[in-house]
Short mmCIF file of C-alpha atoms in Angstrom, two decimals:
data_model
loop_
_atom_site.label_atom_id
_atom_site.label_comp_id
_atom_site.label_asym_id
_atom_site.label_seq_id
_atom_site.Cartn_x
_atom_site.Cartn_y
_atom_site.Cartn_z
CA UNK A 28 29.21 113.60 124.52
CA UNK A 29 28.60 109.58 124.34
CA UNK A 30 32.13 107.75 124.42
CA UNK A 31 31.37 106.25 121.20
CA UNK A 32 30.85 109.90 119.55
CA UNK A 33 34.25 110.76 121.10
CA UNK A 34 36.06 108.55 119.34
CA UNK A 35 34.11 108.60 116.66
CA UNK A 36 35.06 112.86 116.40
CA UNK A 37 38.60 112.13 117.31
CA UNK A 38 38.98 109.85 114.35
CA UNK A 39 37.50 112.11 111.87
CA UNK A 40 40.12 115.10 113.39
CA UNK A 41 42.98 112.65 113.23
CA UNK A 42 42.12 111.90 109.58
CA UNK A 43 42.15 115.30 108.47
CA UNK A 44 45.00 115.68 109.60
CA UNK A 45 46.95 113.51 108.09
CA UNK A 46 45.19 113.61 104.86
CA UNK A 47 46.41 118.07 105.35
CA UNK A 48 50.19 116.61 105.92
CA UNK A 49 49.93 114.37 102.43
CA UNK A 50 48.82 117.26 100.98
CA UNK A 51 51.31 119.57 101.77
CA UNK A 52 54.34 117.48 101.51
CA UNK A 53 52.90 117.05 97.32
CA UNK A 54 52.36 121.05 96.86
CA UNK A 55 55.58 122.00 99.19
CA UNK A 56 57.81 119.51 99.06
CA UNK A 57 60.77 119.72 101.42
CA UNK A 58 63.29 121.05 99.37
CA UNK A 59 66.67 119.57 100.69
CA UNK A 60 64.97 116.27 99.86
CA UNK A 61 62.92 117.54 97.06
CA UNK A 62 63.25 114.80 93.91
CA UNK A 63 65.92 113.44 96.23
CA UNK A 64 66.98 109.64 95.45
CA UNK A 65 69.58 107.73 97.14
CA UNK A 66 72.47 107.19 94.67
CA UNK A 67 74.30 103.80 95.07
CA UNK A 68 77.73 104.08 95.65
CA UNK A 69 80.06 101.94 93.98
CA UNK A 70 83.20 100.98 96.73
CA UNK A 71 86.41 99.27 95.97
CA UNK A 72 88.27 98.11 99.24
CA UNK A 73 91.96 97.15 98.37
CA UNK A 74 93.89 95.90 100.99
CA UNK A 75 97.56 96.90 101.76
CA UNK A 76 100.20 95.11 103.24
CA UNK A 77 102.05 98.15 104.12
CA UNK A 78 101.34 102.43 104.78
CA UNK A 79 104.13 104.58 102.70
CA UNK A 80 104.73 108.34 104.82
CA UNK A 81 103.70 110.63 102.05
CA UNK A 82 101.91 110.55 98.42
CA UNK A 83 104.10 112.36 96.43
CA UNK A 84 105.75 110.84 93.40
CA UNK A 85 108.23 114.04 93.20
CA UNK A 86 109.57 112.06 96.73
CA UNK A 87 108.79 108.52 96.81
CA UNK A 88 108.98 105.42 94.47
CA UNK A 89 105.81 105.43 92.52
CA UNK A 90 103.05 102.96 93.99
CA UNK A 91 99.83 101.78 92.50
CA UNK A 92 97.85 105.12 94.75
CA UNK A 93 100.19 107.87 93.41
CA UNK A 94 98.91 106.12 89.84
CA UNK A 95 95.83 107.28 90.80
CA UNK A 96 95.80 110.54 91.61
CA UNK A 97 98.65 111.08 89.81
CA UNK A 98 99.05 111.46 85.61
CA UNK A 99 102.52 111.75 83.82
CA UNK A 100 103.70 113.33 80.15
CA UNK A 101 103.54 109.60 79.71
CA UNK A 102 101.75 106.56 80.99
CA UNK A 103 102.71 102.90 80.71
CA UNK A 104 100.12 100.66 78.84
CA UNK A 105 99.34 96.71 78.56
CA UNK A 106 102.98 96.28 77.60
CA UNK A 107 104.29 98.09 79.53
CA UNK A 108 105.98 100.74 76.62
CA UNK A 109 105.33 104.53 77.47
CA UNK A 110 102.65 105.51 76.05
CA UNK A 111 101.63 109.24 75.23
CA UNK A 112 98.85 110.34 78.40
CA UNK A 113 99.56 114.60 79.16
CA UNK A 114 101.02 114.72 76.27
CA UNK A 115 99.32 116.08 73.53
CA UNK A 116 102.01 114.73 70.74
CA UNK A 117 105.74 114.60 71.35
CA UNK A 118 109.21 115.16 68.89
CA UNK A 119 112.55 114.24 69.37
CA UNK A 120 115.39 115.68 67.22
CA UNK A 121 117.71 114.13 65.08
CA UNK A 122 120.96 114.23 67.42
CA UNK A 123 118.35 112.85 71.13
CA UNK A 124 119.19 115.75 72.93
CA UNK A 125 115.90 117.73 72.75
CA UNK A 126 112.13 116.30 73.55
CA UNK A 127 109.21 118.81 72.21
CA UNK A 128 105.81 118.21 74.46
CA UNK A 129 103.13 119.12 73.04
CA UNK A 130 100.40 119.44 76.52
CA UNK A 131 96.62 118.39 75.48
CA UNK A 132 94.28 121.42 76.93
CA UNK A 133 91.53 121.41 79.67
CA UNK A 134 93.27 118.84 81.84
CA UNK A 135 92.19 119.87 85.17
CA UNK A 136 93.99 119.16 88.99
CA UNK A 137 91.60 117.98 91.35
CA UNK A 138 91.27 121.02 92.80
CA UNK A 139 89.89 123.32 89.56
CA UNK A 140 93.44 125.06 88.65
CA UNK A 141 94.40 124.06 84.77
CA UNK A 142 97.28 121.67 84.24
CA UNK A 143 100.36 123.49 82.30
CA UNK A 144 104.19 123.67 80.76
CA UNK A 145 105.18 125.42 84.24
CA UNK A 146 103.83 122.00 85.93
CA UNK A 147 106.04 119.77 84.72
CA UNK A 148 108.74 122.18 84.51
CA UNK A 149 107.62 122.68 88.52
CA UNK A 150 107.95 118.92 88.83
CA UNK A 151 111.40 117.50 86.84
CA UNK A 152 113.02 120.68 88.47
CA UNK A 153 111.97 119.98 91.85
CA UNK A 154 113.37 116.46 91.33
CA UNK A 155 116.54 117.45 90.78
CA UNK A 156 116.65 119.86 93.07
CA UNK A 157 119.27 118.81 95.55
CA UNK A 158 117.01 120.69 98.35
CA UNK A 159 115.20 118.15 97.74
CA UNK A 160 115.26 114.14 99.14
CA UNK A 161 113.88 112.98 95.79
CA UNK A 162 115.14 109.03 96.11
CA UNK A 163 114.23 109.12 91.80
CA UNK A 164 116.78 112.57 91.50
CA UNK A 165 119.58 109.39 89.48
CA UNK A 166 116.59 108.47 86.93
CA UNK A 167 116.66 112.32 85.79
CA UNK A 168 120.35 113.22 86.12
CA UNK A 169 120.89 113.33 82.37
CA UNK A 170 118.41 116.49 81.90
CA UNK A 171 120.08 119.70 81.30
CA UNK A 172 117.20 121.72 81.08
CA UNK A 173 113.89 121.68 80.91
CA UNK A 174 111.72 125.39 79.82
CA UNK A 175 108.00 125.69 79.39
CA UNK A 176 107.89 127.37 75.44
CA UNK A 177 104.58 128.32 75.91
CA UNK A 178 101.51 127.46 78.20
CA UNK A 179 100.78 124.20 76.81
CA UNK A 180 104.71 123.10 74.90
CA UNK A 181 107.53 121.88 77.95
CA UNK A 182 111.52 121.60 75.96
CA UNK A 183 113.82 118.87 77.73
CA UNK A 184 117.20 119.12 76.88
CA UNK A 185 119.52 116.90 77.59
CA UNK A 186 123.37 116.44 78.60
CA UNK A 187 123.98 113.13 76.20
CA UNK A 188 121.31 110.89 74.56
CA UNK A 189 118.99 109.17 77.30
CA UNK A 190 116.73 106.25 75.67
CA UNK A 191 114.92 105.68 79.20
CA UNK A 192 113.32 108.84 79.22
CA UNK A 193 109.84 108.65 77.86
CA UNK A 194 110.09 105.77 80.30
CA UNK A 195 110.98 108.28 82.88
CA UNK A 196 108.66 110.79 82.04
CA UNK A 197 105.74 108.71 83.47
CA UNK A 198 106.47 110.11 87.51
CA UNK A 199 103.64 112.49 88.62
CA UNK A 200 103.10 116.03 87.65
CA UNK A 201 102.24 117.49 90.75
CA UNK A 202 100.48 121.36 90.48
CA UNK A 203 103.45 124.37 91.21
CA UNK A 204 100.86 126.01 92.78
CA UNK A 205 100.31 123.78 95.83
CA UNK A 206 104.37 123.82 96.64
CA UNK A 207 105.73 126.87 94.92
CA UNK A 208 108.05 128.49 97.57
CA UNK A 209 107.03 125.59 100.14
CA UNK A 210 109.60 122.85 101.75
CA UNK A 211 108.68 119.89 99.53
CA UNK A 212 109.85 116.86 102.05
CA UNK A 213 107.72 118.44 105.23
CA UNK A 214 104.44 120.10 103.18
CA UNK A 215 101.09 119.15 104.61
CA UNK A 216 101.16 118.52 100.15
CA UNK A 217 102.98 114.53 101.30
CA UNK A 218 99.43 114.27 103.09
CA UNK A 219 96.78 115.97 100.97
CA UNK A 220 98.18 115.27 97.47
CA UNK A 221 96.31 117.23 94.43
CA UNK A 222 96.95 115.62 91.66
CA UNK A 223 95.18 115.33 87.72
CA UNK A 224 94.11 111.23 88.03
CA UNK A 225 90.87 110.17 87.51
CA UNK A 226 90.99 109.56 91.81
CA UNK A 227 91.01 112.31 94.06
CA UNK A 228 92.04 112.08 97.73
CA UNK A 229 89.16 112.84 100.31
CA UNK A 230 90.89 111.48 103.86
CA UNK A 231 93.80 109.85 105.20
CA UNK A 232 92.43 107.85 108.24
CA UNK A 233 96.98 106.95 109.63
CA UNK A 234 97.02 103.30 110.10
CA UNK A 235 93.80 102.79 109.24
CA UNK A 236 92.71 103.29 105.18
CA UNK A 237 93.48 106.51 102.67
CA UNK A 238 90.24 106.98 101.20
CA UNK A 239 90.66 108.61 97.29
CA UNK A 240 87.48 109.58 95.42
CA UNK A 241 86.25 109.46 91.24
CA UNK A 242 87.30 112.64 90.00
CA UNK A 243 84.89 114.18 87.93
CA UNK A 244 86.39 116.24 85.96
CA UNK A 245 89.06 114.47 84.56
CA UNK A 246 90.11 113.80 81.46
CA UNK A 247 89.77 111.03 79.89
CA UNK A 248 86.93 108.55 80.68
CA UNK A 249 85.81 109.32 84.52
CA UNK A 250 86.59 106.11 87.08
CA UNK A 251 83.35 103.68 86.63
CA UNK A 252 84.17 102.81 90.47
CA UNK A 253 83.05 105.92 92.72
CA UNK A 254 84.88 104.88 95.75
CA UNK A 255 87.84 103.30 96.56
CA UNK A 256 89.55 102.71 100.39
CA UNK A 257 93.27 101.37 100.75
CA UNK A 258 93.17 99.67 104.13
CA UNK A 259 97.05 99.05 105.44
CA UNK A 260 96.64 95.42 106.59
CA UNK A 261 100.26 95.23 107.07
CA UNK A 262 99.64 91.03 108.59
CA UNK A 263 99.02 88.66 105.79
CA UNK A 264 96.52 85.99 107.83
CA UNK A 265 94.42 89.12 108.71
CA UNK A 266 93.98 90.04 104.91
CA UNK A 267 93.13 86.35 104.07
CA UNK A 268 91.16 86.77 106.39
CA UNK A 269 89.20 89.86 105.67
CA UNK A 270 89.31 89.22 101.60
CA UNK A 271 87.34 85.65 102.55
CA UNK A 272 84.51 87.25 104.86
CA UNK A 273 84.31 90.22 101.87
CA UNK A 274 85.20 92.96 104.34
CA UNK A 275 88.03 94.15 101.51
CA UNK A 276 87.55 93.12 97.51
CA UNK A 277 91.03 91.99 96.65
CA UNK A 278 94.21 91.67 98.09
CA UNK A 279 97.50 90.37 97.25
CA UNK A 280 98.21 86.82 98.05
CA UNK A 281 101.41 84.85 99.63
CA UNK A 282 101.58 80.95 98.06
CA UNK A 283 100.61 79.10 100.70
CA UNK A 284 97.20 81.24 100.43
CA UNK A 285 96.04 80.28 96.96
CA UNK A 286 94.64 77.31 97.65
CA UNK A 287 92.46 78.14 100.32
CA UNK A 288 91.10 81.52 98.39
CA UNK A 289 90.37 79.28 95.33
CA UNK A 290 87.96 77.44 97.35
CA UNK A 291 85.90 80.58 98.05
CA UNK A 292 82.89 80.86 95.54
CA UNK A 293 82.86 84.50 96.35
CA UNK A 294 86.32 84.85 94.32
CA UNK A 295 88.59 85.43 91.59
CA UNK A 296 92.34 84.40 92.12
CA UNK A 297 94.78 85.83 89.24
CA UNK A 298 98.38 84.79 89.05
CA UNK A 299 100.12 88.03 86.94
CA UNK A 300 103.96 87.60 85.20
CA UNK A 301 105.96 89.52 87.58
CA UNK A 302 109.85 90.97 87.53
CA UNK A 303 110.03 90.55 91.58
CA UNK A 304 112.58 89.09 92.31
CA UNK A 305 113.94 87.91 96.27
CA UNK A 306 117.43 87.66 97.48
CA UNK A 307 120.23 88.29 100.20
CA UNK A 308 121.44 91.40 99.75
CA UNK A 309 125.19 91.61 101.29
CA UNK A 310 126.31 94.79 102.50
CA UNK A 311 129.88 95.34 101.89
CA UNK A 312 130.58 97.51 104.48
CA UNK A 313 130.67 94.31 106.87
CA UNK A 314 134.44 92.21 105.90
CA UNK A 315 132.79 89.44 105.70
CA UNK A 316 131.39 90.30 102.04
CA UNK A 317 134.79 91.80 101.48
CA UNK A 318 136.38 88.22 100.03
CA UNK A 319 134.30 87.87 96.63
CA UNK A 320 134.55 83.84 96.79
CA UNK A 321 132.62 84.09 100.27
CA UNK A 322 129.58 85.34 98.41
CA UNK A 323 130.24 82.79 95.46
CA UNK A 324 129.92 79.88 98.19
CA UNK A 325 127.02 81.33 99.92
CA UNK A 326 125.14 81.45 95.92
CA UNK A 327 126.42 78.06 95.02
CA UNK A 328 125.23 77.15 98.88
CA UNK A 329 121.03 78.00 98.14
CA UNK A 330 119.40 75.24 96.01
CA UNK A 331 116.86 77.99 94.34
CA UNK A 332 114.12 74.87 92.98
CA UNK A 333 113.86 73.28 96.17
CA UNK A 334 112.63 76.79 97.36
CA UNK A 335 110.65 77.63 94.27
CA UNK A 336 108.65 74.26 94.99
CA UNK A 337 108.76 74.32 98.87
CA UNK A 338 108.02 78.33 99.73
CA UNK A 339 107.00 79.65 96.84
CA UNK A 340 104.96 76.17 95.69
CA UNK A 341 105.89 76.73 92.00
CA UNK A 342 104.76 80.04 91.59
CA UNK A 343 107.95 81.35 90.89
CA UNK A 344 111.36 80.35 89.03
CA UNK A 345 114.98 80.20 90.21
CA UNK A 346 116.70 83.71 90.09
CA UNK A 347 120.85 84.44 88.62
CA UNK A 348 119.95 88.43 87.40
CA UNK A 349 117.98 91.60 88.16
CA UNK A 350 117.24 91.34 84.44
CA UNK A 351 116.54 87.73 83.84
CA UNK A 352 112.39 88.83 82.89
CA UNK A 353 113.71 91.64 80.84
CA UNK A 354 114.63 91.86 76.87
CA UNK A 355 117.86 92.43 77.33
CA UNK A 356 118.81 89.47 80.04
CA UNK A 357 121.74 87.32 79.87
CA UNK A 358 121.58 83.93 80.82
CA UNK A 359 124.61 82.32 79.88
CA UNK A 360 126.65 84.10 82.97
CA UNK A 361 126.52 82.19 85.79
CA UNK A 362 123.36 80.65 87.78
CA UNK A 363 124.91 79.20 90.50
CA UNK A 364 123.16 75.45 90.49
CA UNK A 365 122.97 74.33 93.59
CA UNK A 366 126.77 73.42 94.99
CA UNK A 367 127.51 72.41 98.25
CA UNK A 368 131.08 70.50 96.88
CA UNK A 369 131.75 73.40 94.77
CA UNK A 370 130.99 75.68 97.91
CA UNK A 371 132.42 73.84 100.50
CA UNK A 372 135.73 73.96 97.99
CA UNK A 373 135.67 78.07 97.41
CA UNK A 374 135.50 78.45 101.48
CA UNK A 375 138.24 76.08 102.10
CA UNK A 376 140.71 77.94 99.44
CA UNK A 377 139.54 81.41 100.92
CA UNK A 378 140.65 80.00 104.77
CA UNK A 379 137.67 79.36 106.60
CA UNK A 380 138.25 76.23 108.15
CA UNK A 381 135.38 74.18 110.01
CA UNK A 382 136.15 73.90 113.83
CA UNK A 383 134.21 71.06 116.38
CA UNK A 384 131.43 72.56 116.04
CA UNK A 385 131.21 72.50 112.15
CA UNK A 386 131.43 76.12 112.27
CA UNK A 387 134.30 77.56 109.84
CA UNK A 388 136.69 80.18 111.06
CA UNK A 389 139.42 82.66 109.92
CA UNK A 390 142.11 83.95 111.90
CA UNK A 391 140.01 83.83 114.94
CA UNK A 392 136.38 84.39 113.56
CA UNK A 393 133.37 83.09 112.97
CA UNK A 394 132.25 82.45 109.50
CA UNK A 395 128.51 84.07 111.78
CA UNK A 396 125.94 86.65 110.16
CA UNK A 397 122.47 87.64 111.02
CA UNK A 398 119.66 87.82 107.32
CA UNK A 399 117.44 90.35 108.16
CA UNK A 400 113.39 90.38 106.86
CA UNK A 401 110.38 92.05 107.83
CA UNK A 402 108.28 89.99 109.63
CA UNK A 403 105.09 90.96 107.84
CA UNK A 404 106.87 89.56 104.86
CA UNK A 405 106.10 85.80 105.08
CA UNK A 406 107.57 84.80 102.09
CA UNK A 407 110.95 86.45 103.24
CA UNK A 408 110.83 85.59 106.98
CA UNK A 409 110.57 81.46 105.03
CA UNK A 410 113.32 82.26 102.16
CA UNK A 411 115.73 84.25 105.29
CA UNK A 412 115.10 80.38 107.85
CA UNK A 413 115.73 78.22 105.02
CA UNK A 414 119.11 79.92 104.19
CA UNK A 415 119.68 80.31 107.96
CA UNK A 416 119.03 76.13 107.93
CA UNK A 417 121.22 75.66 104.18
CA UNK A 418 123.88 77.51 104.80
CA UNK A 419 124.89 75.51 107.57
CA UNK A 420 125.46 72.75 105.84
CA UNK A 421 128.57 74.48 104.53
CA UNK A 422 130.43 76.05 107.80
CA UNK A 423 127.99 79.16 108.57
CA UNK A 424 126.51 80.14 111.96
CA UNK A 425 123.40 81.83 110.46
CA UNK A 426 120.83 83.82 112.33
CA UNK A 427 117.83 85.32 111.35
CA UNK A 428 115.91 88.84 112.76
CA UNK A 429 112.59 89.08 112.14
CA UNK A 430 111.73 92.84 112.34
CA UNK A 431 108.68 95.26 111.70
CA UNK A 432 110.33 97.52 108.73
CA UNK A 433 109.30 100.66 111.48
CA UNK A 434 112.51 99.54 113.29
CA UNK A 435 114.55 98.16 109.59
CA UNK A 436 117.42 100.34 108.33
CA UNK A 437 118.41 98.28 105.49
CA UNK A 438 121.86 100.25 104.80
CA UNK A 439 122.36 98.87 108.31
CA UNK A 440 121.92 94.70 108.02
CA UNK A 441 124.44 92.38 107.29
CA UNK A 442 122.53 91.20 104.96
CA UNK A 443 118.63 91.63 103.95
CA UNK A 444 115.83 89.96 102.59
CA UNK A 445 115.02 92.61 100.16
CA UNK A 446 112.55 92.17 96.77
CA UNK A 447 113.22 94.37 94.11
CA UNK A 448 112.19 94.01 90.27
CA UNK A 449 110.70 95.89 87.29
CA UNK A 450 109.44 95.11 84.24
CA UNK A 451 110.32 98.24 82.29
CA UNK A 452 113.28 99.43 80.64
CA UNK A 453 116.66 97.57 81.75
CA UNK A 454 118.49 101.34 83.72
CA UNK A 455 115.10 101.04 85.73
CA UNK A 456 116.28 99.02 89.53
CA UNK A 457 119.85 98.22 88.15
CA UNK A 458 120.85 102.23 87.88
CA UNK A 459 119.45 103.02 91.24
CA UNK A 460 120.67 99.46 92.83
CA UNK A 461 124.13 99.12 91.43
CA UNK A 462 125.56 102.15 90.58
CA UNK A 463 128.33 103.23 93.55
CA UNK A 464 126.80 107.06 93.05
CA UNK A 465 123.91 105.58 94.77
CA UNK A 466 125.43 105.02 97.33
CA UNK A 467 124.69 106.72 100.39
CA UNK A 468 121.45 109.42 99.00
CA UNK A 469 120.45 106.17 96.62
CA UNK A 470 118.53 103.21 97.02
CA UNK A 471 122.19 101.37 96.96
CA UNK A 472 121.58 99.48 100.69
CA UNK A 473 124.39 97.60 100.10
CA UNK A 474 127.22 100.00 99.44
CA UNK A 475 128.44 97.75 96.79
CA UNK A 476 131.11 99.61 94.25
CA UNK A 477 131.95 98.21 91.16
CA UNK A 478 133.83 100.23 88.34
CA UNK A 479 132.77 97.90 85.83
CA UNK A 480 129.23 97.93 86.55
CA UNK A 481 129.64 101.55 87.07
CA UNK A 482 130.45 102.05 83.48
CA UNK A 483 128.75 99.47 81.59
CA UNK A 484 125.23 101.24 83.57
CA UNK A 485 126.77 104.43 82.23
CA UNK A 486 127.06 104.01 78.71
CA UNK A 487 123.78 101.61 78.35
CA UNK A 488 122.03 103.87 79.76
CA UNK A 489 123.18 106.84 77.52
CA UNK A 490 122.92 104.49 74.05
CA UNK A 491 120.61 104.91 71.85
CA UNK A 492 121.51 101.77 69.84
CA UNK A 493 119.00 98.89 70.70
CA UNK A 494 122.00 95.96 69.58
CA UNK A 495 124.44 98.09 71.76
CA UNK A 496 122.43 98.37 74.71
CA UNK A 497 121.91 94.51 74.77
CA UNK A 498 125.60 93.58 74.83
CA UNK A 499 126.09 96.48 77.27
CA UNK A 500 123.69 95.17 79.72
CA UNK A 501 125.13 91.06 78.57
CA UNK A 502 128.09 91.96 80.15
CA UNK A 503 126.96 94.40 82.85
CA UNK A 504 125.20 91.10 84.23
CA UNK A 505 128.41 89.07 83.11
CA UNK A 506 129.81 91.68 86.26
CA UNK A 507 127.44 90.54 88.77
CA UNK A 508 127.72 86.98 88.29
CA UNK A 509 131.43 87.75 88.56
CA UNK A 510 131.34 90.26 91.37
CA UNK A 511 128.00 89.24 93.42
CA UNK A 512 126.04 92.00 95.13
CA UNK A 513 123.63 89.65 96.38
CA UNK A 514 122.22 86.05 96.35
CA UNK A 515 119.80 85.50 94.37
CA UNK A 516 117.47 83.33 94.38
CA UNK A 517 113.54 83.32 93.54
CA UNK A 518 111.57 85.40 90.89
CA UNK A 519 108.07 85.46 92.03
CA UNK A 520 104.76 85.46 90.00
CA UNK A 521 102.24 88.25 91.52
CA UNK A 522 98.94 86.39 93.01
CA UNK A 523 95.60 88.35 93.73
CA UNK A 524 93.22 86.80 95.01
CA UNK A 525 89.73 89.47 93.94
CA UNK A 526 86.07 89.95 94.63
CA UNK A 527 84.19 88.10 91.35
CA UNK A 528 81.68 91.54 91.36
CA UNK A 529 85.50 93.04 90.60
CA UNK A 530 85.33 93.08 86.48
CA UNK A 531 87.56 94.90 83.43
CA UNK A 532 90.56 93.88 84.90
CA UNK A 533 93.76 93.56 82.46
CA UNK A 534 97.14 91.69 83.29
CA UNK A 535 100.70 92.73 82.76
CA UNK A 536 104.14 91.07 83.32
CA UNK A 537 104.06 93.35 87.30
CA UNK A 538 106.60 95.14 89.30
CA UNK A 539 107.86 94.35 93.08
CA UNK A 540 105.36 92.68 95.50
CA UNK A 541 103.14 93.13 92.29
CA UNK A 542 103.19 96.37 91.73
CA UNK A 543 100.91 98.20 88.92
CA UNK A 544 98.18 95.57 89.12
CA UNK A 545 95.93 98.37 89.65
CA UNK A 546 97.62 99.93 86.50
CA UNK A 547 93.69 100.64 84.44
CA UNK A 548 91.79 100.75 87.72
CA UNK A 549 89.79 103.10 86.08
CA UNK A 550 88.64 100.93 83.65
CA UNK A 551 86.92 98.60 86.49
CA UNK A 552 83.45 98.01 87.44
CA UNK A 553 81.51 96.56 90.32
CA UNK A 554 78.55 94.30 89.67
CA UNK A 555 75.59 93.15 91.45
#
């Protein structure tokens, strides 16, 4: 056969085979690819400052990720008022002691099981169980009993009236069937949580990220964003770099990053009001702080306005009370305005005399201590550094220990640069911080104990009359001013940088370190 005939023959055979192949694909398509089109999955990547140890609302303070995975009987709205969520309706007895909740039916946990009254009872009972290491137990101690009246009805009986109850019942409900009979403190559930919220747990890459996916059977409107990845990036400069390059879509901003981030045409900057304060905690286990005049003197020695301008760059205001942003605030208490003369006077009256190096001493002991601050938080480190310099002016030798969270035990520090704050009921972040019953097992890390503070907090949380509650909380704030547990420094705004492709964000007053910014994330969308 001639070469040209051979070439023609090969070409004809090849064409025939190709035609047979195309025909086969049309008539008998691959079952794995039949009618398949690639689905465009939307993903939001959030740069978080720290990694949590466990995901379980029974054990820990609730976080933004908890509120995505879990839902409670109640849920906070954009005014931070508790509204019905899993609860379909509720009634309160005339004496305020009995709450009866009817649950929405058809709510599913992420494993497909129904959420019923037994799950609500199990959640609250577990929080109150002494064997469970719950940091929120004090929030529920006014409950006498909780029982399932029927599959979808729960009855809560109180020891005495407790107005904050509806706030507390925003706690996420956990499934009884997944935890019953286990040691909740160490259960695998804490690493693979099951809730009923708009997002379900997908995977946890320790030290790197947690991935959540939209729950298709969520009982309310399904989340528009298909996937949420929470990346753990403790270094603020790295968070800002990744936000700038688009590796993450949103991040909490430090004040000194706002100007630079504002110049990006890819980001929106959100400035949210916040109940978030910073304070230097006095650890009452150390003899230095047993003299109230020493604490008062150091409170007078701080120029809070200068801190707001110099460190927060104007994104905040001077602090003087833990309830400063609450409706029950007391603006008539001593605010400890900057007064070095008053500070010197109090220290001298207390017997602290300047030595040759100008550091004060008393009975051979120097006025010296260390402020510990988490190294991953540049604002807290800057605050501690400022205090170290400023307090030297009144004769105090103050060192700063900027340490990783992994080696910090707040209860062991002499003084700690802490952050707290809540936009909810006045009982929140007051009772658990300043009541003496919270020493040791709770969050009263400074071992603060004042009988008047205890009494006022107890009365205020069990008083139904709003005007009387206000008066009690005002008196409580006066006690804190007279016998300060902290050196309150500043309140700061919550600052976030978010990719402009993200829509649907609703701003409200936030809590500690901007907690609550993701409160309506299931309503967010991402556009091209």
